CSV table of C-alpha atoms in Angstrom, one decimal:
chain,number,residue,atom,x,y,z
A,1,MET,CA,17.1,-16.5,16.6
A,2,PRO,CA,13.9,-17.2,18.3
A,3,ALA,CA,10.4,-17.9,16.6
A,4,GLY,CA,8.4,-14.8,16.0
A,5,HIS,CA,4.9,-14.3,17.0
A,6,GLY,CA,3.8,-12.2,14.0
A,7,LEU,CA,0.3,-11.7,12.7
A,8,ARG,CA,0.2,-14.8,10.6
A,9,SER,CA,2.8,-17.0,12.6
A,10,ARG,CA,2.0,-20.8,12.8
A,11,THR,CA,-0.6,-20.5,9.8
A,12,ARG,CA,1.4,-22.5,7.4
A,13,ASP,CA,-1.2,-25.1,7.1
A,14,LEU,CA,-4.2,-23.3,8.4
A,15,PHE,CA,-4.4,-20.7,5.8
A,16,ALA,CA,-3.2,-23.0,3.0
A,17,ARG,CA,-5.8,-23.8,0.3
A,18,PRO,CA,-7.0,-27.4,0.2
A,19,PHE,CA,-5.7,-29.9,-2.2
A,20,ARG,CA,-6.7,-29.2,-5.8
A,21,LYS,CA,-8.7,-26.1,-4.8
A,22,LYS,CA,-6.2,-23.4,-5.6
A,23,GLY,CA,-6.6,-20.6,-7.8
A,24,TYR,CA,-9.8,-18.6,-8.5
A,25,ILE,CA,-12.4,-18.7,-5.9
A,26,PRO,CA,-16.0,-19.8,-6.9
A,27,LEU,CA,-18.2,-16.7,-7.5
A,28,THR,CA,-20.9,-17.8,-5.1
A,29,THR,CA,-18.9,-16.2,-2.3
A,30,TYR,CA,-19.2,-12.9,-3.9
A,31,LEU,CA,-22.9,-13.2,-4.7
A,32,ARG,CA,-24.1,-14.0,-1.2
A,33,THR,CA,-25.9,-11.3,0.9
A,34,TYR,CA,-25.5,-10.8,4.5
A,35,ARG,CA,-27.9,-8.9,6.8
A,36,ILE,CA,-27.2,-7.6,10.3
A,37,GLY,CA,-28.0,-10.5,12.8
A,38,ASP,CA,-27.1,-13.3,10.4
A,39,TYR,CA,-24.8,-16.0,11.9
A,40,VAL,CA,-21.7,-16.5,9.9
A,41,ASP,CA,-18.7,-18.8,10.2
A,42,ILE,CA,-15.3,-17.4,9.7
A,43,LYS,CA,-13.1,-19.5,7.4
A,44,VAL,CA,-9.9,-17.9,6.0
A,45,ASN,CA,-9.3,-18.0,2.4
A,46,GLY,CA,-5.6,-18.0,2.0
A,47,ALA,CA,-5.9,-16.9,-1.8
A,48,VAL,CA,-7.3,-13.4,-0.8
A,49,HIS,CA,-4.8,-11.4,1.2
A,50,LYS,CA,-6.9,-8.5,2.1
A,51,GLY,CA,-9.3,-8.4,4.9
A,52,MET,CA,-8.1,-11.5,6.5
A,53,PRO,CA,-9.0,-12.0,10.2
A,54,HIS,CA,-6.5,-13.1,12.8
A,55,LYS,CA,-5.8,-16.9,13.0
A,56,PHE,CA,-7.7,-17.0,16.4
A,57,TYR,CA,-10.9,-16.3,14.5
A,58,HIS,CA,-10.6,-19.1,12.0
A,59,GLY,CA,-13.5,-21.6,12.7
A,60,ARG,CA,-15.4,-19.1,15.0
A,61,THR,CA,-19.0,-18.3,14.4
A,62,GLY,CA,-20.4,-14.9,15.2
A,63,SER,CA,-23.2,-12.7,14.3
A,64,VAL,CA,-23.1,-9.8,11.7
A,65,TRP,CA,-23.2,-6.3,13.2
A,66,ASN,CA,-22.1,-4.2,10.2
A,67,VAL,CA,-22.1,-4.4,6.5
A,68,THR,CA,-19.7,-2.3,4.3
A,69,LYS,CA,-18.8,-2.3,0.7
A,70,ARG,CA,-16.6,-5.4,0.5
A,71,ALA,CA,-16.6,-6.7,4.1
A,72,ILE,CA,-18.7,-7.7,7.0
A,73,GLY,CA,-18.6,-6.9,10.6
A,74,VAL,CA,-18.7,-9.8,12.6
A,75,GLU,CA,-19.1,-10.0,16.5
A,76,ILE,CA,-17.2,-13.0,18.0
A,77,ASN,CA,-16.8,-14.1,21.8
A,78,LYS,CA,-13.3,-14.4,22.9
A,79,GLN,CA,-12.1,-15.7,26.3
A,80,VAL,CA,-9.4,-13.4,27.7
A,81,GLY,CA,-8.3,-14.5,31.0
A,82,ASN,CA,-11.2,-15.1,33.3
A,83,ARG,CA,-13.9,-13.3,31.2
A,84,ILE,CA,-15.3,-13.4,27.7
A,85,ILE,CA,-15.2,-10.4,25.6
A,86,ARG,CA,-17.4,-9.7,22.6
A,87,LYS,CA,-15.0,-8.7,19.8
A,88,ARG,CA,-16.0,-6.9,16.7
A,89,ILE,CA,-13.9,-7.5,13.7
A,90,HIS,CA,-14.3,-6.6,10.0
A,91,VAL,CA,-13.8,-9.4,7.5
A,92,ARG,CA,-13.9,-9.5,3.7
A,93,VAL,CA,-16.6,-11.6,2.3
A,94,GLU,CA,-14.2,-14.3,1.0
A,95,HIS,CA,-13.4,-15.3,4.4
A,96,VAL,CA,-17.0,-15.6,5.6
A,97,GLN,CA,-19.6,-18.4,5.1
A,98,PRO,CA,-23.3,-18.4,6.1
A,99,SER,CA,-23.6,-20.5,9.3
A,100,ARG,CA,-26.0,-23.3,9.5
A,101,CYS,CA,-26.0,-23.3,13.3
A,102,ASN,CA,-29.5,-21.9,13.6
A,103,GLU,CA,-30.8,-23.4,10.4
A,104,GLU,CA,-32.7,-26.2,12.2
A,105,PHE,CA,-34.2,-23.5,14.7
A,106,ARG,CA,-35.4,-21.4,12.0
A,107,GLN,CA,-37.1,-24.4,10.2
A,108,ARG,CA,-38.6,-25.6,13.3
A,109,LYS,CA,-39.9,-22.0,13.9
A,110,LEU,CA,-41.7,-22.0,10.7
A,111,ALA,CA,-43.2,-25.4,11.0
A,112,ASN,CA,-44.4,-24.6,14.7
A,113,ASP,CA,-45.9,-21.5,13.4
A,114,LYS,CA,-47.9,-23.4,10.8
A,115,LEU,CA,-48.9,-26.0,13.3
A,116,LYS,CA,-50.2,-23.4,15.5
A,117,ALA,CA,-52.0,-21.6,12.9
A,118,GLU,CA,-53.7,-24.9,11.8
A,119,ALA,CA,-54.6,-25.7,15.6
A,120,LYS,CA,-56.1,-22.2,16.1
A,121,ALA,CA,-58.2,-22.9,13.1
A,122,ARG,CA,-59.4,-26.1,14.6
A,123,GLY,CA,-59.8,-24.4,18.0
A,124,GLU,CA,-57.3,-26.8,19.8
A,125,VAL,CA,-54.5,-25.8,22.0
A,126,ILE,CA,-51.3,-27.8,21.1
A,127,SER,CA,-47.8,-27.8,22.6
A,128,THR,CA,-45.0,-27.5,20.1
A,129,LYS,CA,-42.3,-28.1,22.7
A,130,ARG,CA,-39.8,-30.8,21.8
A,131,GLN,CA,-39.8,-33.6,24.3
A,132,PRO,CA,-36.5,-35.4,25.2
A,133,GLN,CA,-36.3,-39.0,24.2
A,134,GLY,CA,-37.7,-41.3,27.0
A,135,PRO,CA,-36.7,-44.5,28.2
A,136,LYS,CA,-37.1,-47.3,25.6
A,137,PRO,CA,-40.3,-49.4,26.1
A,138,GLY,CA,-40.1,-53.0,27.6
A,139,PHE,CA,-40.3,-56.1,25.4
A,140,MET,CA,-40.3,-59.8,26.0
A,141,VAL,CA,-37.1,-61.6,25.0
A,142,GLU,CA,-38.2,-64.0,22.2
A,143,GLY,CA,-36.6,-67.3,21.0
A,144,ALA,CA,-33.8,-67.4,23.5
A,145,THR,CA,-32.2,-70.7,24.2
A,146,LEU,CA,-30.3,-71.3,27.4
A,147,GLU,CA,-26.7,-72.3,27.3
A,148,THR,CA,-25.1,-73.2,30.6
A,149,VAL,CA,-21.4,-72.5,30.7
A,150,THR,CA,-19.1,-74.1,33.2
A,151,PRO,CA,-15.5,-74.1,33.5
A,152,ILE,CA,-13.7,-77.0,32.3
A,153,PRO,CA,-11.3,-78.8,34.8
A,154,TYR,CA,-7.7,-78.0,34.5
A,155,ASP,CA,-5.7,-80.6,32.4
A,156,VAL,CA,-1.9,-80.6,33.3
A,157,VAL,CA,-0.8,-82.7,30.5
A,158,ASN,CA,-2.5,-80.9,27.6
A,159,ASP,CA,-1.7,-77.3,28.7
A,160,LEU,CA,1.9,-77.8,29.3
A,161,LYS,CA,3.0,-77.7,25.8
A,162,GLY,CA,6.7,-78.3,25.3
A,163,GLY,CA,7.7,-76.8,28.4
A,164,TYR,CA,7.4,-80.0,30.7
B,1,ALA,CA,11.7,-47.1,-30.2
B,2,PHE,CA,10.3,-47.5,-26.6
B,3,ILE,CA,9.3,-44.1,-25.1
B,4,LYS,CA,8.6,-43.8,-21.6
B,5,ALA,CA,5.1,-42.4,-20.8
B,6,GLN,CA,5.4,-38.9,-19.7
B,7,LYS,CA,2.2,-38.4,-17.8
B,8,ALA,CA,1.9,-41.2,-15.3
B,9,LYS,CA,-0.8,-42.0,-12.8
B,10,PRO,CA,0.5,-39.5,-10.0
B,11,TYR,CA,0.3,-36.7,-12.5
B,12,PHE,CA,-3.4,-37.3,-13.2
B,13,LYS,CA,-4.0,-37.8,-9.5
B,14,ARG,CA,-2.5,-34.3,-8.7
B,15,PHE,CA,-3.9,-32.5,-11.6
B,16,GLN,CA,-6.4,-29.7,-10.8
B,17,VAL,CA,-8.6,-28.9,-13.7
B,18,LYS,CA,-9.5,-25.4,-14.3
B,19,TYR,CA,-13.1,-24.3,-14.3
B,20,LYS,CA,-15.3,-25.7,-16.9
B,21,ARG,CA,-15.9,-22.5,-18.8
B,22,ARG,CA,-12.2,-21.8,-18.6
B,23,ARG,CA,-11.5,-25.0,-20.1
B,24,GLU,CA,-13.9,-24.2,-22.8
B,25,GLY,CA,-12.2,-20.8,-23.3
B,26,LYS,CA,-15.5,-19.0,-22.8
B,27,THR,CA,-15.2,-17.0,-19.6
B,28,ASP,CA,-12.6,-14.8,-18.2
B,29,TYR,CA,-13.1,-15.4,-14.4
B,30,ARG,CA,-10.9,-12.5,-13.5
B,31,ALA,CA,-13.0,-10.1,-15.3
B,32,ARG,CA,-16.2,-11.8,-14.3
B,33,ILE,CA,-15.4,-11.4,-10.6
B,34,ARG,CA,-14.9,-7.8,-10.9
B,35,LEU,CA,-17.9,-7.2,-13.0
B,36,ILE,CA,-20.4,-9.1,-10.9
B,37,ASN,CA,-19.0,-8.2,-7.4
B,38,GLN,CA,-21.7,-6.0,-5.9
B,39,ASP,CA,-21.2,-3.7,-2.7
B,40,LYS,CA,-22.5,-5.7,0.4
B,41,ASN,CA,-24.3,-2.8,1.6
B,42,LYS,CA,-26.4,-2.6,-1.5
B,43,TYR,CA,-27.8,-6.1,-0.6
B,44,ASN,CA,-29.7,-7.5,-3.5
B,45,THR,CA,-29.6,-4.7,-5.9
B,46,PRO,CA,-28.7,-6.3,-9.3
B,47,LYS,CA,-25.6,-5.2,-11.1
B,48,TYR,CA,-26.3,-5.4,-14.9
B,49,ARG,CA,-23.8,-6.4,-17.5
B,50,PHE,CA,-24.1,-5.4,-21.1
B,51,VAL,CA,-22.9,-8.5,-22.7
B,52,VAL,CA,-21.6,-8.5,-26.3
B,53,ARG,CA,-20.5,-11.6,-28.1
B,54,PHE,CA,-19.7,-12.2,-31.7
B,55,SER,CA,-20.0,-15.5,-33.6
B,56,ASN,CA,-19.0,-16.1,-37.1
B,57,LYS,CA,-22.5,-15.1,-38.4
B,58,ASP,CA,-24.3,-13.6,-35.4
B,59,ILE,CA,-24.0,-11.0,-32.9
B,60,VAL,CA,-25.5,-11.5,-29.4
B,61,ALA,CA,-26.2,-8.6,-27.0
B,62,GLN,CA,-27.6,-9.2,-23.7
B,63,ILE,CA,-28.4,-7.5,-20.4
B,64,THR,CA,-27.6,-9.8,-17.6
B,65,SER,CA,-27.6,-10.0,-13.9
B,66,ALA,CA,-25.8,-12.7,-12.0
B,67,SER,CA,-27.3,-14.9,-9.2
B,68,ILE,CA,-26.3,-18.0,-7.4
B,69,ALA,CA,-28.6,-20.2,-9.6
B,70,GLY,CA,-27.3,-18.8,-12.7
B,71,ASP,CA,-27.2,-15.5,-14.7
B,72,MET,CA,-30.7,-14.1,-15.4
B,73,VAL,CA,-30.9,-12.3,-18.7
B,74,LEU,CA,-33.2,-9.3,-18.5
B,75,ALA,CA,-33.3,-8.7,-22.3
B,76,ALA,CA,-31.4,-9.9,-25.4
B,77,ALA,CA,-31.0,-8.8,-29.1
B,78,TYR,CA,-29.5,-10.8,-31.8
B,79,SER,CA,-28.3,-9.6,-35.3
B,80,HIS,CA,-30.3,-12.4,-36.7
B,81,GLU,CA,-33.4,-10.3,-35.8
B,82,LEU,CA,-32.3,-7.5,-38.0
B,83,PRO,CA,-34.0,-8.9,-41.1
B,84,ARG,CA,-37.2,-8.1,-39.3
B,85,TYR,CA,-36.2,-4.3,-39.7
B,86,GLY,CA,-34.9,-4.6,-43.2
B,87,LEU,CA,-31.2,-5.5,-42.9
B,88,GLU,CA,-30.5,-8.9,-44.4
B,89,VAL,CA,-26.8,-8.8,-45.3
B,90,GLY,CA,-23.8,-7.8,-43.5
B,91,LEU,CA,-25.0,-9.1,-40.2
B,92,THR,CA,-21.7,-9.0,-38.3
B,93,ASN,CA,-20.1,-5.8,-39.3
B,94,TYR,CA,-19.6,-2.7,-37.2
B,95,ALA,CA,-22.9,-1.1,-38.6
B,96,ALA,CA,-25.0,-4.3,-37.7
B,97,ALA,CA,-23.2,-4.3,-34.1
B,98,TYR,CA,-24.4,-0.7,-33.8
B,99,CYS,CA,-28.0,-1.8,-34.8
B,100,THR,CA,-27.9,-4.8,-32.3
B,101,GLY,CA,-26.9,-2.4,-29.5
B,102,LEU,CA,-29.4,0.1,-30.3
B,103,LEU,CA,-32.1,-2.5,-30.5
B,104,LEU,CA,-31.2,-3.9,-27.1
B,105,ALA,CA,-31.2,-0.6,-25.4
B,106,ARG,CA,-34.6,0.5,-26.8
B,107,ARG,CA,-35.9,-2.9,-26.0
B,108,VAL,CA,-34.9,-2.8,-22.2
B,109,LEU,CA,-36.0,0.8,-21.9
B,110,LYS,CA,-39.3,-0.2,-23.3
B,111,MET,CA,-39.6,-3.3,-21.1
B,112,LEU,CA,-38.9,-1.0,-18.1
B,113,GLU,CA,-41.2,1.8,-19.3
B,114,MET,CA,-38.4,4.3,-19.3
B,115,ASP,CA,-38.4,4.7,-23.1
B,116,GLU,CA,-40.3,8.1,-23.0
B,117,GLU,CA,-38.0,9.6,-20.7
B,118,TYR,CA,-34.6,8.4,-22.2
B,119,GLN,CA,-35.0,8.9,-26.0
B,120,GLY,CA,-31.2,8.6,-26.6
B,121,ASN,CA,-29.2,10.3,-29.2
B,122,LEU,CA,-31.4,11.1,-32.2
B,123,GLU,CA,-29.0,13.0,-34.3
B,124,SER,CA,-25.3,13.7,-34.5
B,125,LEU,CA,-24.2,10.2,-34.3
B,126,GLY,CA,-20.6,9.6,-34.0
B,127,GLU,CA,-19.9,12.1,-31.3
B,128,ASP,CA,-19.5,10.9,-27.8
B,129,TYR,CA,-22.8,10.9,-26.2
B,130,SER,CA,-23.7,10.0,-22.6
B,131,VAL,CA,-27.2,9.8,-21.2
B,132,GLU,CA,-28.3,12.8,-19.2
B,133,PRO,CA,-30.2,11.8,-16.0
B,134,ALA,CA,-33.8,12.9,-16.2
B,135,ASP,CA,-35.9,14.2,-13.5
B,136,SER,CA,-38.0,11.3,-12.5
B,137,ARG,CA,-35.7,8.3,-12.7
B,138,ARG,CA,-32.0,7.8,-12.9
B,139,PRO,CA,-31.0,6.2,-16.3
B,140,PHE,CA,-30.4,2.4,-16.7
B,141,ARG,CA,-26.9,1.5,-15.8
B,142,ALA,CA,-25.0,-1.4,-17.2
B,143,LEU,CA,-21.3,-2.4,-17.4
B,144,LEU,CA,-19.9,-3.4,-20.7
B,145,ASP,CA,-18.7,-7.1,-20.7
B,146,VAL,CA,-16.5,-7.8,-23.8
B,147,GLY,CA,-15.6,-11.5,-22.9
B,148,LEU,CA,-12.3,-12.6,-24.4
B,149,VAL,CA,-12.1,-10.1,-27.2
B,150,ARG,CA,-8.9,-8.0,-27.6
B,151,THR,CA,-10.2,-4.5,-27.0
B,152,THR,CA,-8.5,-2.6,-29.8
B,153,THR,CA,-9.6,0.7,-31.3
B,154,GLY,CA,-12.4,0.2,-33.7
B,155,ASN,CA,-13.6,-3.1,-32.4
B,156,ARG,CA,-17.1,-4.1,-33.1
B,157,VAL,CA,-17.9,-4.5,-29.4
B,158,PHE,CA,-17.5,-0.8,-29.2
B,159,GLY,CA,-19.8,-0.3,-32.1
B,160,ALA,CA,-22.5,-2.2,-30.0
B,161,LEU,CA,-21.6,-0.1,-27.1
B,162,LYS,CA,-22.1,3.0,-29.2
B,163,GLY,CA,-25.5,1.7,-30.2
B,164,ALA,CA,-26.6,1.0,-26.6
B,165,LEU,CA,-25.4,4.5,-25.6
B,166,ASP,CA,-27.2,6.2,-28.3
B,167,GLY,CA,-30.1,4.1,-27.3
B,168,GLY,CA,-30.3,5.5,-24.0
B,169,LEU,CA,-28.4,3.3,-21.6
B,170,ASP,CA,-26.0,4.5,-19.1
B,171,ILE,CA,-22.6,2.6,-19.5
B,172,PRO,CA,-19.4,4.1,-18.2
B,173,HIS,CA,-17.0,4.4,-21.2
B,174,SER,CA,-14.4,6.5,-22.9
B,175,ASP,CA,-14.2,7.2,-26.5
B,176,LYS,CA,-10.6,5.9,-26.8
B,177,ARG,CA,-11.5,2.7,-28.3
B,178,PHE,CA,-14.2,4.0,-30.9
B,179,ALA,CA,-13.5,3.7,-34.4
B,180,GLY,CA,-12.0,7.0,-35.5
B,181,PHE,CA,-10.0,7.8,-32.4
B,182,SER,CA,-6.5,8.9,-33.4
B,183,LYS,CA,-3.7,8.1,-30.9
B,184,ASP,CA,-1.7,11.0,-32.2
B,185,ASN,CA,-4.2,13.5,-31.8
B,186,LYS,CA,-5.8,11.9,-28.7
B,187,GLN,CA,-9.2,12.8,-30.0
B,188,LEU,CA,-12.2,11.0,-31.5
B,189,ASP,CA,-12.9,12.1,-35.0
B,190,ALA,CA,-16.7,12.1,-35.0
B,191,GLU,CA,-16.8,12.1,-38.9
B,192,VAL,CA,-14.8,8.9,-39.1
B,193,HIS,CA,-16.9,7.1,-36.3
B,194,ARG,CA,-20.1,8.2,-38.0
B,195,LYS,CA,-18.8,6.7,-41.4
B,196,TYR,CA,-18.3,3.5,-39.6
B,197,ILE,CA,-21.7,3.5,-38.0
B,198,PHE,CA,-23.4,3.8,-41.3
B,199,GLY,CA,-21.1,1.3,-43.0
B,200,GLY,CA,-19.1,3.9,-44.8
B,201,HIS,CA,-15.9,1.6,-44.6
B,202,VAL,CA,-17.9,-1.0,-46.3
B,203,ALA,CA,-19.0,1.3,-49.0
B,204,SER,CA,-15.5,2.6,-49.7
B,205,TYR,CA,-14.3,-1.1,-50.1
B,206,MET,CA,-17.2,-1.7,-52.5
B,207,ARG,CA,-16.2,1.4,-54.6
B,208,THR,CA,-12.6,0.2,-54.6
B,209,LEU,CA,-13.5,-3.1,-55.8
B,210,MET,CA,-15.8,-1.9,-58.4
B,211,GLU,CA,-13.0,-0.1,-60.0
B,212,ASP,CA,-10.1,-2.4,-59.6
B,213,GLU,CA,-11.6,-6.1,-59.6
B,214,PRO,CA,-15.3,-6.0,-60.8
B,215,GLU,CA,-15.4,-9.8,-60.8
B,216,LYS,CA,-14.4,-10.1,-57.1
B,217,TYR,CA,-17.0,-7.3,-56.3
B,218,GLN,CA,-19.6,-9.5,-58.0
B,219,SER,CA,-18.7,-12.6,-56.0
B,220,HIS,CA,-17.9,-11.0,-52.5
B,221,PHE,CA,-21.0,-8.6,-52.5
B,222,SER,CA,-23.3,-10.7,-54.3
B,223,GLU,CA,-26.0,-10.7,-51.7
B,224,TYR,CA,-25.7,-7.1,-51.5
B,225,ILE,CA,-26.1,-6.6,-55.3
B,226,LYS,CA,-29.0,-9.1,-55.2
B,227,ARG,CA,-30.8,-6.8,-52.9
B,228,GLY,CA,-29.9,-3.7,-54.8
B,229,ILE,CA,-27.6,-2.3,-52.1
B,230,GLY,CA,-24.8,-0.4,-53.5
B,231,PRO,CA,-22.1,1.9,-52.0
B,232,ASP,CA,-24.3,4.9,-52.4
B,233,ASN,CA,-27.5,3.9,-50.8
B,234,LEU,CA,-25.9,1.9,-47.9
B,235,GLU,CA,-26.2,4.7,-45.6
B,236,GLU,CA,-29.8,5.4,-46.2
B,237,VAL,CA,-30.4,1.6,-45.7
B,238,TYR,CA,-29.0,1.9,-42.2
B,239,LYS,CA,-30.9,5.0,-41.4
B,240,LYS,CA,-34.2,3.4,-42.2
B,241,ILE,CA,-33.2,0.5,-40.0
B,242,HIS,CA,-32.5,2.7,-37.1
B,243,ALA,CA,-35.8,4.4,-37.6
B,244,ALA,CA,-37.5,1.0,-37.6
B,245,ILE,CA,-35.7,0.0,-34.6
B,246,LEU,CA,-36.7,3.1,-32.7
B,247,ALA,CA,-40.2,2.6,-33.8
B,248,ASP,CA,-40.8,-0.9,-32.6
B,249,PRO,CA,-38.1,-2.6,-30.5
B,250,THR,CA,-40.3,-5.2,-28.8
B,251,ALA,CA,-39.1,-8.8,-29.1
B,252,LYS,CA,-41.2,-11.2,-31.1
B,253,LYS,CA,-41.6,-14.8,-30.0
B,254,THR,CA,-40.9,-17.2,-32.7
B,255,GLU,CA,-43.2,-20.2,-33.3
B,256,LYS,CA,-41.3,-23.3,-32.5
B,257,GLU,CA,-42.8,-26.8,-32.7
B,258,PRO,CA,-42.2,-29.1,-29.8
B,259,PRO,CA,-38.8,-31.1,-30.0
B,260,LYS,CA,-39.5,-34.6,-31.8
B,261,GLN,CA,-38.8,-37.6,-29.5
B,262,HIS,CA,-35.7,-39.5,-30.7
B,263,LYS,CA,-35.3,-43.1,-30.6
B,264,ARG,CA,-33.2,-44.2,-27.5
B,265,PHE,CA,-30.1,-46.3,-28.3
B,266,ASN,CA,-29.1,-46.7,-24.6
B,267,LEU,CA,-30.8,-47.6,-21.5
B,268,LYS,CA,-32.4,-44.7,-19.5
B,269,LYS,CA,-30.7,-44.2,-16.1
B,270,LEU,CA,-33.1,-45.2,-13.2
B,271,THR,CA,-33.8,-43.0,-10.2
B,272,TYR,CA,-32.7,-43.9,-6.7
B,273,ASP,CA,-36.3,-45.0,-5.7
B,274,GLU,CA,-36.5,-47.1,-8.9
B,275,ARG,CA,-33.2,-48.9,-8.1
B,276,LYS,CA,-34.3,-49.6,-4.7
B,277,THR,CA,-37.6,-51.2,-5.7
B,278,LYS,CA,-35.7,-53.3,-8.4
B,279,LEU,CA,-33.5,-54.5,-5.7
B,280,ILE,CA,-36.2,-55.6,-3.3
B,281,GLU,CA,-37.9,-57.3,-6.2
B,282,ARG,CA,-34.8,-59.2,-7.0
B,283,LEU,CA,-34.3,-60.2,-3.5
B,284,ASN,CA,-37.9,-61.4,-3.2
B,285,ALA,CA,-37.6,-63.4,-6.3
B,286,LEU,CA,-34.3,-64.9,-4.9
B,287,ASN,CA,-35.8,-65.7,-1.6
B,288,SER,CA,-38.8,-67.4,-3.1
B,289,ALA,CA,-36.7,-69.4,-5.4
B,290,ALA,CA,-34.5,-70.4,-2.4
B,291,SER,CA,-37.4,-71.3,-0.1
B,292,VAL,CA,-38.7,-73.8,-2.6
B,293,ASP,CA,-35.4,-75.7,-1.9
B,294,GLU,CA,-35.0,-74.8,1.7
B,295,ASP,CA,-37.2,-74.6,4.9
B,296,GLY,CA,-37.6,-71.4,6.6
B,297,ASP,CA,-38.1,-67.8,5.5
B,298,GLU,CA,-35.1,-65.3,5.0
B,299,ASP,CA,-35.5,-61.6,5.5
B,300,ASP,CA,-35.2,-59.2,2.7
B,301,GLU,CA,-32.9,-56.7,4.5
């Protein structure tokens, strides 16, 4: 009979718990709070059967649009044919991790705000834009010795080993 | 005879250890998950647990809330504080558990300045009493956390629970497991429960021993006799202690001297920076020793 295409088909390894991490899941997952607008990663925890997303969403990152008693509503982009649809799914908190995708941005925002405030106190105008890495500066090559490499003349007797 | 080793290297390589507190046999994670899990749409609202634990000589009652860094204890009461209120013996019995629960409840309410509104159960102890919500604030809610204790009828954790309830905390419960609940009747006998709260079961045992085996009575209850507590005035003793607890439940900080420095028998572990500087010094010393023999410098990297 042909292979089925059920909800959890082809998820034998995807939803499996990692080696030596089976059993109770650490309590931090239950203690985290999520607010609307946070970015979260979806990573299915095979030990918890309720509130599992479809395997497509495993490894996707989306933003929170709803918070309910035990689950989070996440908005994920999915390409369907020639367009990208914004899909809204509800996932239990065990299958969700806070995403670090905008952590660097948030930290940079805080640091820039501080820099701007300090510059304003001094009365200067500064630019906090990131600059791309420019070309490397020039340098003199030091301590180089010249070694001339010339081809050696072809020696028939030596090169034909045992085949002559 | 040669016996082949049963647990070989692959066994240990594949062995998954249980959580540390499970290995120590101290935490029931199944229960803990269910006690701590807070509704996500309540965000950072803490969910308080009324934790009761018994050791051989002490009773610990705490109001705790969970956080990722660790559990935060809001207030705690120990039965070794009861001597301050006048109870020096029998610190782990049902009556002492009741006193500890009562002390914790009044302490928490006083800390949160709710003790005027929620006076708790002042008379008719023994009956099932639940706090009535007052007009201004809702009562302090906590969930009973028994730990790994087998919850049988008449267990001392329920004595502590009754103490906390009578103190004015809102803890969801049923009277099925209080001492004095009869399974046949499906009813709580308030008189029996009241007897247990005031140490009536201890008093009746004292009376039986005094009649049948006076020497055992002398040896078993020697501390009680030393303080002049007999089966007749046991109830009054507990009544006085309840009154003392209701009067002043604030915790008193004990004076402790700073811990003395012990002699170190092993080397102290170095920090990452200390190890790096040590390495650089060693390399420098090596290079300076080497450059005495050789010409030319070598880099430290």
